[in-house]
XYZ file of C-alpha atoms in Angstrom:
588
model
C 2.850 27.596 3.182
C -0.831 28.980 4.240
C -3.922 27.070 3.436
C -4.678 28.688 0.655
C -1.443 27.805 -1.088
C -2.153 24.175 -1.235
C -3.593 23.102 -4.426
C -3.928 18.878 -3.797
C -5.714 16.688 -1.289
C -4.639 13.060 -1.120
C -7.196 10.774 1.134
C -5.908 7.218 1.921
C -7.273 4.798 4.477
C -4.164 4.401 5.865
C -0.809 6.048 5.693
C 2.792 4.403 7.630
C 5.042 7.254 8.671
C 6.720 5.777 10.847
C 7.868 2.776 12.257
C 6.377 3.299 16.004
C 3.363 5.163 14.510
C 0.723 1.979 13.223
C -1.447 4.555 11.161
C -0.621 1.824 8.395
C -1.372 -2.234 8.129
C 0.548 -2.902 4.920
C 1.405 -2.034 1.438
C -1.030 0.614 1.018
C -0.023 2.415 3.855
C 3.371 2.046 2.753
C 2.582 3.235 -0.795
C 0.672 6.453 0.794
C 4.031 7.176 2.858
C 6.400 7.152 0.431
C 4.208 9.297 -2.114
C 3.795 12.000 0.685
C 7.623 11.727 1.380
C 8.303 12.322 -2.304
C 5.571 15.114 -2.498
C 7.707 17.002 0.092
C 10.920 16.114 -1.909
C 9.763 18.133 -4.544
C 7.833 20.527 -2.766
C 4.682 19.664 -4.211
C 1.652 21.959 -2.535
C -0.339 18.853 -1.027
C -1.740 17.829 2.089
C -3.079 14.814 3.230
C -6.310 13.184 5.003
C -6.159 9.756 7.032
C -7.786 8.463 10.477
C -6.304 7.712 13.522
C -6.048 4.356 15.062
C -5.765 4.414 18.513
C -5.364 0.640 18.738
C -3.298 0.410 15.654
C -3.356 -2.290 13.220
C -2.296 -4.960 15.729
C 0.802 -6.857 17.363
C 0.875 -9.915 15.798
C 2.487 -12.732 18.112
C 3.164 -16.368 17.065
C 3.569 -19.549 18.930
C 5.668 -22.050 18.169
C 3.873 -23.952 16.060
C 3.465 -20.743 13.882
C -0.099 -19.578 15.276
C -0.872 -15.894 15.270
C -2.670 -13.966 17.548
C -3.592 -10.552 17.611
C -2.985 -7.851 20.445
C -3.738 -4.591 20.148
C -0.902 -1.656 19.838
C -0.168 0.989 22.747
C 0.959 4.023 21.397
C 1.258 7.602 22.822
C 0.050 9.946 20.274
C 1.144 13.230 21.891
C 4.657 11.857 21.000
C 4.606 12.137 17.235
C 1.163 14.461 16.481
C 0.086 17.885 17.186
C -3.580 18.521 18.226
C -5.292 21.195 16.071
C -7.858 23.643 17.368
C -10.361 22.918 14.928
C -13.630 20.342 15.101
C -16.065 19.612 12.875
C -19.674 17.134 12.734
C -20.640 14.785 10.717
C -24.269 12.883 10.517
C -24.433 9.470 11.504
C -27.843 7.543 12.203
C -29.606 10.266 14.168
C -26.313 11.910 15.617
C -23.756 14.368 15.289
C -19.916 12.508 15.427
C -17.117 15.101 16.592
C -14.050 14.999 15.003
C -10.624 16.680 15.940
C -7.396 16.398 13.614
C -3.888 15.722 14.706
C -1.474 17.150 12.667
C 2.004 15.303 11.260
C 4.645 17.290 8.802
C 6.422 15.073 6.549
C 9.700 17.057 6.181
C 11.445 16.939 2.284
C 15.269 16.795 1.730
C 14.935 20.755 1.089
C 13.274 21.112 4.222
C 9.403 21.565 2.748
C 6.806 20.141 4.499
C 3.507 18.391 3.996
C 1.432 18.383 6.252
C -1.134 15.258 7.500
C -4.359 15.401 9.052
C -5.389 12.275 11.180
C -8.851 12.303 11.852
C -9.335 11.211 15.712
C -13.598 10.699 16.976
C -12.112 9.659 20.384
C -13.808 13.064 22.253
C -16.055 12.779 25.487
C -18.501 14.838 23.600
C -19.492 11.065 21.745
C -21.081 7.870 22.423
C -18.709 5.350 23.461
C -19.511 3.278 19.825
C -18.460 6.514 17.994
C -15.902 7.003 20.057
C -14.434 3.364 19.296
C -14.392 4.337 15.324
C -11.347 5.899 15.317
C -10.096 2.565 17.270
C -9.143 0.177 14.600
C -7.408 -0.254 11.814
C -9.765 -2.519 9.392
C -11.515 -4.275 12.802
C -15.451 -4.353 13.158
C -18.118 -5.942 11.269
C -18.512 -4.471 7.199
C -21.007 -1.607 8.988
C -18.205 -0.167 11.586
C -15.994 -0.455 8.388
C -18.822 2.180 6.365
C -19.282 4.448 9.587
C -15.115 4.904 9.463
C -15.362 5.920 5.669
C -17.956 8.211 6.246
C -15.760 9.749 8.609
C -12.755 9.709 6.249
C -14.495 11.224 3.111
C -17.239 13.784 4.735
C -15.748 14.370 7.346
C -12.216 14.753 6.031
C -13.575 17.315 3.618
C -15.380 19.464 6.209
C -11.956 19.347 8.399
C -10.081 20.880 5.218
C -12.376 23.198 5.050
C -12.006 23.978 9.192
C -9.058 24.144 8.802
C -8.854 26.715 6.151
C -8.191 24.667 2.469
C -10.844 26.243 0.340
C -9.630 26.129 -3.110
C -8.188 23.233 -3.183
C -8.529 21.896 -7.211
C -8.048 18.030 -6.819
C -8.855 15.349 -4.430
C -6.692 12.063 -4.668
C -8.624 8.739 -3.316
C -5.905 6.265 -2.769
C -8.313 3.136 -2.774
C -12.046 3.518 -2.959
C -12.312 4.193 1.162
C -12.209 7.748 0.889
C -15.283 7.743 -2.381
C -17.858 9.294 0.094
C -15.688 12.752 0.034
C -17.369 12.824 -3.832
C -20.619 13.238 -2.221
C -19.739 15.845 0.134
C -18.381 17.638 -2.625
C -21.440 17.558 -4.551
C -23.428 19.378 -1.492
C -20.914 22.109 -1.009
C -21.252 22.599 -5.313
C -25.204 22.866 -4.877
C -24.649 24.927 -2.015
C -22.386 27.582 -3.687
C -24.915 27.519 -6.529
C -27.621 28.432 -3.645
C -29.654 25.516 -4.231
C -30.465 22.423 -1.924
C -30.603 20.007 -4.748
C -27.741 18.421 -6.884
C -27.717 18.498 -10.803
C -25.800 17.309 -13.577
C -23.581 20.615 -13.800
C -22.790 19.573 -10.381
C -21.620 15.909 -11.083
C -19.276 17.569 -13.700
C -17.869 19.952 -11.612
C -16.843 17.574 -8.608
C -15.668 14.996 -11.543
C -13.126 17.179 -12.460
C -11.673 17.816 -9.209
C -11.259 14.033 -8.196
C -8.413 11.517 -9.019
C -8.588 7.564 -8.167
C -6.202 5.332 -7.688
C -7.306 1.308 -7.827
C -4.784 -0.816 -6.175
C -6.048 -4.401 -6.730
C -8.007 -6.792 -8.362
C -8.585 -8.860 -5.722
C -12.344 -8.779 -4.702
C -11.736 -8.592 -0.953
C -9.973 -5.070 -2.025
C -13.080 -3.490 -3.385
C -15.623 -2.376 -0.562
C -19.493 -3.188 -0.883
C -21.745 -1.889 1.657
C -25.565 -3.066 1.518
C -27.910 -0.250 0.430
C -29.742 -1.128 4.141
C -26.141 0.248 5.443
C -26.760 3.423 4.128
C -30.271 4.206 4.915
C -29.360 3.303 8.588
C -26.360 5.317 8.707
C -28.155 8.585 6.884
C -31.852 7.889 8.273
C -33.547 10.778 6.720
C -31.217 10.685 3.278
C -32.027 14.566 2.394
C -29.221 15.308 5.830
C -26.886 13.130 3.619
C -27.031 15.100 0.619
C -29.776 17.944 1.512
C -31.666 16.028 -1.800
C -35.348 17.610 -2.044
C -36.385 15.977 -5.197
C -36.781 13.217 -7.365
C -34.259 14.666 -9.936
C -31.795 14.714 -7.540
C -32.397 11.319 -6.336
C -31.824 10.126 -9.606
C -28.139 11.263 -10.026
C -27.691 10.004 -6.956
C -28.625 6.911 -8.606
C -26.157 7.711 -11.274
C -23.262 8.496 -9.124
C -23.852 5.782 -6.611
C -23.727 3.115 -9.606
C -26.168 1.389 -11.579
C -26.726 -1.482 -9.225
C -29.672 0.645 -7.730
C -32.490 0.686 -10.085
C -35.044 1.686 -7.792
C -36.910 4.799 -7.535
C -35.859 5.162 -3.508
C -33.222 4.213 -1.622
C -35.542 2.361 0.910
C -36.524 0.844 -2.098
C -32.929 -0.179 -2.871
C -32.292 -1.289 0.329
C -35.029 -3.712 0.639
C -34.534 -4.981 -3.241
C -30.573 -6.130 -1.987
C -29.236 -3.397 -3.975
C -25.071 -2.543 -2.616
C -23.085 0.780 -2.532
C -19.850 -0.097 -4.766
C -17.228 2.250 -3.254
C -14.595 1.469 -6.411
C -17.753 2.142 -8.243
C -18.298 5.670 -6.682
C -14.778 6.545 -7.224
C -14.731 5.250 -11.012
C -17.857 7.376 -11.371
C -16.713 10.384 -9.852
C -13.440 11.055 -10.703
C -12.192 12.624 -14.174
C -9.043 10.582 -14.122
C -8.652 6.805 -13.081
C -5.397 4.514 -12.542
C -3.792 1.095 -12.069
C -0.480 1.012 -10.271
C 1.387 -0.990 -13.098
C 0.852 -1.158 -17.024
C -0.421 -4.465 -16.766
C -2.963 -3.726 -13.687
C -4.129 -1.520 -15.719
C -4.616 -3.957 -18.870
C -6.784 -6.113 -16.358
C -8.622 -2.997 -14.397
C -10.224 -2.289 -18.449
C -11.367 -5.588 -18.025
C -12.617 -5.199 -14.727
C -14.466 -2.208 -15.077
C -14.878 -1.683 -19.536
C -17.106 1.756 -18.779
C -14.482 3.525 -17.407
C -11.456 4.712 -19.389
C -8.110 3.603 -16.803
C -4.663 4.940 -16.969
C -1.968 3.103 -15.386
C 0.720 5.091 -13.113
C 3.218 2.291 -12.088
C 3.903 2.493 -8.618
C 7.274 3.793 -6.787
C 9.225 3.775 -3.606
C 10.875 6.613 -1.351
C 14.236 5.856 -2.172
C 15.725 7.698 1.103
C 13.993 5.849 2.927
C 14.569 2.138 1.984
C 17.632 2.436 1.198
C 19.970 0.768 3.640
C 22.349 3.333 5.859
C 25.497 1.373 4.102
C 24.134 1.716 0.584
C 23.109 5.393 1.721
C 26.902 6.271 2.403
C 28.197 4.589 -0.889
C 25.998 6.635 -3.182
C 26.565 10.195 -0.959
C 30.174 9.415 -1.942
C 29.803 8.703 -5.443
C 26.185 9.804 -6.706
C 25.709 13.099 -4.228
C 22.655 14.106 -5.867
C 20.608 11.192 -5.088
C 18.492 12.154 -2.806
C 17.328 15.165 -4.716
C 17.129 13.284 -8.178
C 16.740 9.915 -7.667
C 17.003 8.960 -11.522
C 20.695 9.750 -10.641
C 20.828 6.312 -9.647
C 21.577 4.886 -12.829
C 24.933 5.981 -12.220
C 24.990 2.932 -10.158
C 26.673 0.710 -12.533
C 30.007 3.319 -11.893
C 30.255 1.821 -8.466
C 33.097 0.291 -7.355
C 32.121 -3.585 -7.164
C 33.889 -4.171 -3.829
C 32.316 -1.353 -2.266
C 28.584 -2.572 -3.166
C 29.734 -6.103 -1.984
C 30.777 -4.417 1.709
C 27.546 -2.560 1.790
C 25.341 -5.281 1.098
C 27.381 -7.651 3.744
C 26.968 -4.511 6.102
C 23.050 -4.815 5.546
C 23.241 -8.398 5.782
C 25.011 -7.900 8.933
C 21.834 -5.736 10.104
C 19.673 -7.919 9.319
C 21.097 -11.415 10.667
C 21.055 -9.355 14.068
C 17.561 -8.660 14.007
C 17.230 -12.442 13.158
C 19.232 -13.443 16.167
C 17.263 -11.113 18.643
C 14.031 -12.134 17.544
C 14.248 -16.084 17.111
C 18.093 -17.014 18.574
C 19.294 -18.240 15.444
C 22.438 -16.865 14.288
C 22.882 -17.113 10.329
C 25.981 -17.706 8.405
C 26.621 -14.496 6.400
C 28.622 -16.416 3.686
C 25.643 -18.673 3.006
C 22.824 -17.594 0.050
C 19.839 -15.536 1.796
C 16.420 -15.768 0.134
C 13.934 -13.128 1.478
C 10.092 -13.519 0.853
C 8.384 -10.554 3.196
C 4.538 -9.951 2.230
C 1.178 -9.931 3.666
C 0.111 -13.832 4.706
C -2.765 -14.294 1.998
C -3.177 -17.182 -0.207
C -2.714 -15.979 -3.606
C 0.529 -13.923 -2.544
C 1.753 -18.060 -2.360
C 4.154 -17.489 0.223
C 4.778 -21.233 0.451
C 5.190 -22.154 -3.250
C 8.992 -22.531 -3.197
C 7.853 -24.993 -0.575
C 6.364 -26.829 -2.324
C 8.903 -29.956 -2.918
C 11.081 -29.980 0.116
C 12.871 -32.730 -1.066
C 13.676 -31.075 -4.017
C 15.302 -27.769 -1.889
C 17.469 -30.442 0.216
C 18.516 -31.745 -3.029
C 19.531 -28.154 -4.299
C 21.237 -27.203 -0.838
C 23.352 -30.138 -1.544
C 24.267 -29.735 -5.454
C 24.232 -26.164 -6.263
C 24.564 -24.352 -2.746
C 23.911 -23.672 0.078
C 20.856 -21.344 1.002
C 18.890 -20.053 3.914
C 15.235 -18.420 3.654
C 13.851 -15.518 5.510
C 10.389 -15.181 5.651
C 7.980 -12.104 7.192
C 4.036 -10.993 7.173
C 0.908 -10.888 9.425
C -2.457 -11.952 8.258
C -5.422 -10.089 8.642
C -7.043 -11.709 12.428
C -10.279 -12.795 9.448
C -8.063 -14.656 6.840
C -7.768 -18.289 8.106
C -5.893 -19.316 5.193
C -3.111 -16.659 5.697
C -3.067 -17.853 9.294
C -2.747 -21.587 7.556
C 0.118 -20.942 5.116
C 1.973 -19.113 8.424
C 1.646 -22.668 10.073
C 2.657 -24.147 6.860
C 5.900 -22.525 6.637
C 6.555 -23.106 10.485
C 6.166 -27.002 9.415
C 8.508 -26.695 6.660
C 11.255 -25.221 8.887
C 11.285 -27.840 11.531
C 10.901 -30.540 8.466
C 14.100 -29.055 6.526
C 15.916 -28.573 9.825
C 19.739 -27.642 9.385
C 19.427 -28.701 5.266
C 18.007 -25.350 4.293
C 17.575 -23.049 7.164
C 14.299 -21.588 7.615
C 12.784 -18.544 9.838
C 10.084 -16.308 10.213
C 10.704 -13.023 11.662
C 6.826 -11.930 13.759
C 5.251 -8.867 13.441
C 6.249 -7.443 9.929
C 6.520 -3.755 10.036
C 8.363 -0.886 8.796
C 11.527 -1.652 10.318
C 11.289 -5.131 9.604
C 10.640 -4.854 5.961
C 13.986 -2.634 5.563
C 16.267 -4.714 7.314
C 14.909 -7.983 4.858
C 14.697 -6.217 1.932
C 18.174 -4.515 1.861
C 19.987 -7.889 3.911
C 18.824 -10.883 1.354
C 20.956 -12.144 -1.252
C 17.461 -12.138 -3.663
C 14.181 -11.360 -3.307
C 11.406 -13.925 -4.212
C 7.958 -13.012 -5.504
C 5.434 -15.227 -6.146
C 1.582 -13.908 -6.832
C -1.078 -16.105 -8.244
C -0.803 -14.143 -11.426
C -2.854 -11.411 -12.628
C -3.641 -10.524 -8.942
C 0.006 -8.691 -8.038
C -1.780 -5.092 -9.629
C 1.931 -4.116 -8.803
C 4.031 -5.008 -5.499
C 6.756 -2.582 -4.485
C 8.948 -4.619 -1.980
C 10.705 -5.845 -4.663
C 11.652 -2.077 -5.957
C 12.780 -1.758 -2.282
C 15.440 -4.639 -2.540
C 16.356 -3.079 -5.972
C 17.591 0.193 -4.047
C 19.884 -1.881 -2.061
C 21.360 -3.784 -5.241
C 19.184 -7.094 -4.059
C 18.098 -8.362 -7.573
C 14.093 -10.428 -7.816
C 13.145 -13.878 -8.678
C 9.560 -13.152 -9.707
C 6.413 -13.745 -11.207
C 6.157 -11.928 -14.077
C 3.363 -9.578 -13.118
C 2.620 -6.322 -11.465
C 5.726 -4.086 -11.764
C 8.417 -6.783 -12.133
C 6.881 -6.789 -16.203
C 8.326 -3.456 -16.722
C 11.629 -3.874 -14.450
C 12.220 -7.430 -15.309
C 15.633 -8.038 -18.187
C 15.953 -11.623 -17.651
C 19.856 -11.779 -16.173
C 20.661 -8.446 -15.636
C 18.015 -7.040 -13.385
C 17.087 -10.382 -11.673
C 15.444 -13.721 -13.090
C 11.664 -14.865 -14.259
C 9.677 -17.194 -12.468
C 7.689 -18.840 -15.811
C 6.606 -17.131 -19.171
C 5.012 -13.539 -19.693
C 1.402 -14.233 -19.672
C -1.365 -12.010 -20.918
C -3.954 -10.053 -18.994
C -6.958 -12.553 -19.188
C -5.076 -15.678 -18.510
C -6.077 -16.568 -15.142
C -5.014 -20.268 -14.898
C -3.267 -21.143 -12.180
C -0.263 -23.897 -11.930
C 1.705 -24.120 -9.261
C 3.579 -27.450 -9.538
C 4.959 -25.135 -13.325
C 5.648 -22.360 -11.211
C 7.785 -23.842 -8.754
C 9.695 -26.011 -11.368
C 10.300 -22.898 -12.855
C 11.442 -21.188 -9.508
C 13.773 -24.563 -8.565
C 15.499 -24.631 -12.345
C 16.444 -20.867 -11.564
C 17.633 -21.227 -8.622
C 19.518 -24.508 -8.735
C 21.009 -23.671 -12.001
C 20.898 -20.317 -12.748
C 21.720 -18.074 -9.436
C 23.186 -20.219 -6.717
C 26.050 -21.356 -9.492
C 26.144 -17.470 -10.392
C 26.381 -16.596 -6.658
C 29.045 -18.898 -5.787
C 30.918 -19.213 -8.762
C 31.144 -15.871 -10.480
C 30.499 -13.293 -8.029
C 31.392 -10.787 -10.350
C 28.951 -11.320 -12.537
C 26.039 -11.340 -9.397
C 27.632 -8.228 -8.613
C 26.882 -6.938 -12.145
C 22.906 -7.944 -11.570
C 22.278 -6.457 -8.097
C 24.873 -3.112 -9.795
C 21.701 -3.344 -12.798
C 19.453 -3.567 -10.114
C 20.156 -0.404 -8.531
C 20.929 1.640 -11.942
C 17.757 0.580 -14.461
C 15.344 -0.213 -11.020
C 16.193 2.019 -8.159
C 16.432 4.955 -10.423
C 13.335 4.429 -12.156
C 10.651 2.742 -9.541
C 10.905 5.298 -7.108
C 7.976 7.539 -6.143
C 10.097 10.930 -7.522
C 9.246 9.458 -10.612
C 5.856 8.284 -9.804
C 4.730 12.019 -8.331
C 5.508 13.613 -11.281
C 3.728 11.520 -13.311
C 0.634 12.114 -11.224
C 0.823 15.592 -11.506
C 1.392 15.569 -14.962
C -1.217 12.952 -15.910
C -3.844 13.357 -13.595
C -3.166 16.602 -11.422
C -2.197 19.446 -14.193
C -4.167 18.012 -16.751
């Protein structure tokens, strides 16, 4: 398809293709894979903008006392993108950045392609500290981190435009990193009009092309750049947005959010005053959404001025489903792949054939255990998995929390073993603490409930757990899940959840028959927090609920991960999920 015929531009921060490629550092990435996977599925007319990351994310190594340390990644890019011929410039303090864009095609199941556009500033025509801003994923100080969204929204919409994509009618900001491609919208609209200053007709127009997705309410997510940022990175302001008078500078004002209340931006700078980049976004875009009906109950809380949607969140289902699960449902649900909502055909399976698939994955899984820490699981034994980034309110260590009380379980109800998987970002000591934490545990429980934690979480990592447990376990400080989607990703593979009841597992959760509830269903603005309630709730589950269901009427376990599979995997896919984006918020 020529430039021209592509009508939709989606901008994330990070994007994971594929396994050896670390373009990604976690569920975002993820998220932005699977939608572009799904796009080409259906043959949707998109592209898509990201940077390149030379150094990658990074190669998390632990020691044995659970530690992490950081190393960066090697990668050849040559091997999985194509160099295009076009460069473009974009103004930084009193220079001109190069860019160049490497090019990767996302292939559908009918063999369309979208294409992605990884924006490299790693040219000899730079300064070594530009060159370096295409290094690393989320590394630097909170300035490096601006300078690499400038270079994602401006200068991702000047390499569309080098590249030929003109007309394209909406821009898609996964996350608020790409906002600054508003701004660079609003200069091309005053420039078609033949002026050099922006006006309200102007704001209106680039509103309407835009579409924002927030992902989180967890502060950290939510970038803030001091004013003082700005004015160093665009010296002379009128190069930043060719602005010539003071009615322009006051829509500025308006667009960049109404924490600046000065007449200047000098002004602003010196006075404290912060760019909000979800604030940009919200302002700029003519349709807003959560990733979950109940993220977006607590994003209208977050942010009342804005009216917010909510688009629950999906998964590729080709691509995290398990090669043995993959085979079953060619046999008996060909279409699959093409409709995924075929799925709910699941519950036609023949129960001994999803039990030999799921030991299959199980088997796949168990080996990657044994190569990576030399302990060789019992297959017949229970197999919690708990795989997520290593941040304190994702509570990795809550079913931890009585040890005791999981020796006592082990030895009344069942046995059970517990897999465990995630990096924390190189800044968050207290991921790096609950890491150590669970390292403790492990040598504490010893043989009574086996223990391990599989280093450096990736791609590949994250499908073998999530299609080889017995059940997944979810735990978020609730309201802060906005939705989760390794959970949907265990669903494909007939692996039921143990959750909190928030993010997605709301809307996929029938207590029984798609998995089991950690607690009650609480509302939006409850924010307490009780974790000795929450695991009391997770140990009642498991020691009389699932491990007796599990070992004593394996049928009816088989019935739950069948349910699993037919009301989840056929619904929280990202099939689903792209059409309601282009429906809601693309067509509309």
């Amino acid at each position: 398809m020529t430039p021209s015929k592509r009508l939709f531009a989606y901008f994330s921060m990070e994007i994971a293709l594929e396994n050896s490629m670390p373009t990604y550092s976690g569920g975002l990435g993820v998220l932005a894979g699977d939608t572009i996977r799904a796009a080409a599925d259906i043959r949707l007319p998109m592209i898509a903008v990201s940077l390149l990351y030379r150094k990658g994310y990074f190669t998390q190594v632990l020691s044995d006392d659970g530690s992490q340390t950081e190393e960066p990644v090697d990668w050849k890019i040559e091997e999985f993108l194509e160099e295009e011929p076009a460069h473009v410039e974009v103004p930084l303090e009193n220079r001109r950045v190069q860019l160049r864009a490497w090019r990767y095609d996302a292939k559908g199941v009918r063999g369309f392609d979208v294409p992605i556009y990884f924006l490299d500033a790693d040219l000899p025509s730079n300064d070594e500290r530009d060159r370096n801003l295409t290094g690393t994923l989320y590394g630097g100080d909170p300035y490096y981190r601006l300078c690499q969204e400038v270079l994602l929204g401006i200068g991702g919409v000047r390499m569309l435009r080098a590249l030929g994509y003109k007309d394209l009618c909406r821009y898609h900001m996964n996350e608020g990193h790409a906002a600054l491609l508003t701004l660079e919208l609003l200069g091309e609209e005053a420039q078609k009009a033949g002026r050099v200053s922006i006006r309200g007709e102007d704001i209106e127009k680039v509103r309407r092309k835009c579409v924002f997705t927030t992902h989180t309410p967890v502060p950290a997510g939510h970038d803030r750049f001091p004013m003082e940022f700005l004015t160093r990175a665009f010296p002379e302001r009128r190069e930043f947005l060719d602005l010539k008078d003071a009615s322009s500078a006051e829509l500025l004002r308006r667009v960049l959010q109404a924490e600046i209340n000065f007449p200047d931006l000098q002004e602003a700078a010196k006075r404290g005053a912060s760019l909000n980049m979800t604030h940009l976004a919200l302002n700029m875009s003519r349709y807003v959404n959560g990733v979950a009906k109940l993220h977006g109950e607590v994003s209208r809380r977050m942010f009342p001025q804005v009216p917010i949607e909510a688009i629950t969140n999906g998964v590729h289902a080709a691509t995290w489903t398990s090669p043995s699960f993959q085979q079953t449902f060619d046999r008996y649900i060909p279409t699959w792949r093409e409709d995924n909502y075929s799925l709910r055909g699941a519950l036609g399976l023949p129960q001994e054939e999803v039990w030999s698939s799921h030991l299959l994955a199980k088997h796949e899984l168990f080996e990657v255990v044994r190569e990576k820490t030399g302990l060789q699981l019992d297959p017949d034994v229970f197999t919690i998995g708990f795989a997520r980034r290593a941040t304190g309110y994702k509570r990795a260590d809550l079913i931890l929390s009585d040890l005791d009380r999981l020796r006592a379980i082990a030895r009344n109800a069942g046995k059970f073993q517990i897999v465990f998987a995630g990096k924390a970002h190189p800044k968050d000591g207290g991921g790096k603490d609950l890491i150590r934490k669970i390292f403790r545990a492990k040598r504490a429980l010893k043989k009574a409930v086996h223990v391990v934690f599989l280093d450096d979480y990736n791609m590949e990592v994250g499908r073998k757990i999530t299609a080889g447990v017995d059940l997944w376990l979810n735990t978020p400080q609730f309201p802060l899940e906005a939705s989760g989607t390794s959970g949907m990703k265990a669903a494909l593979n007939g692996v039921p959840s143990l959750s909190i009841l928030d993010g997605w597992w709301v809307e996929g959760h029938i207590e029984g028959v798609t998995g089991w509830a950690i607690g009650q269903l609480r509302q939006s603005g409850d924010e307490t927090l009780d974790n000795a309630a929450d695991a009391e709730s997770l140990y009642e589950k498991l020691e009389h609920v699932i491990l007796p269901m599990y070992y004593g009427e394996r049928q009816k376990y088989l019935s739950v991960m069948q349910h699993s599979i037919a009301i989840n995997g056929s619904f929280f896919n990202t099939q689903r999920m792209v059409q309601q984006y282009i429906t809601d918020a693309y067509i509309r």
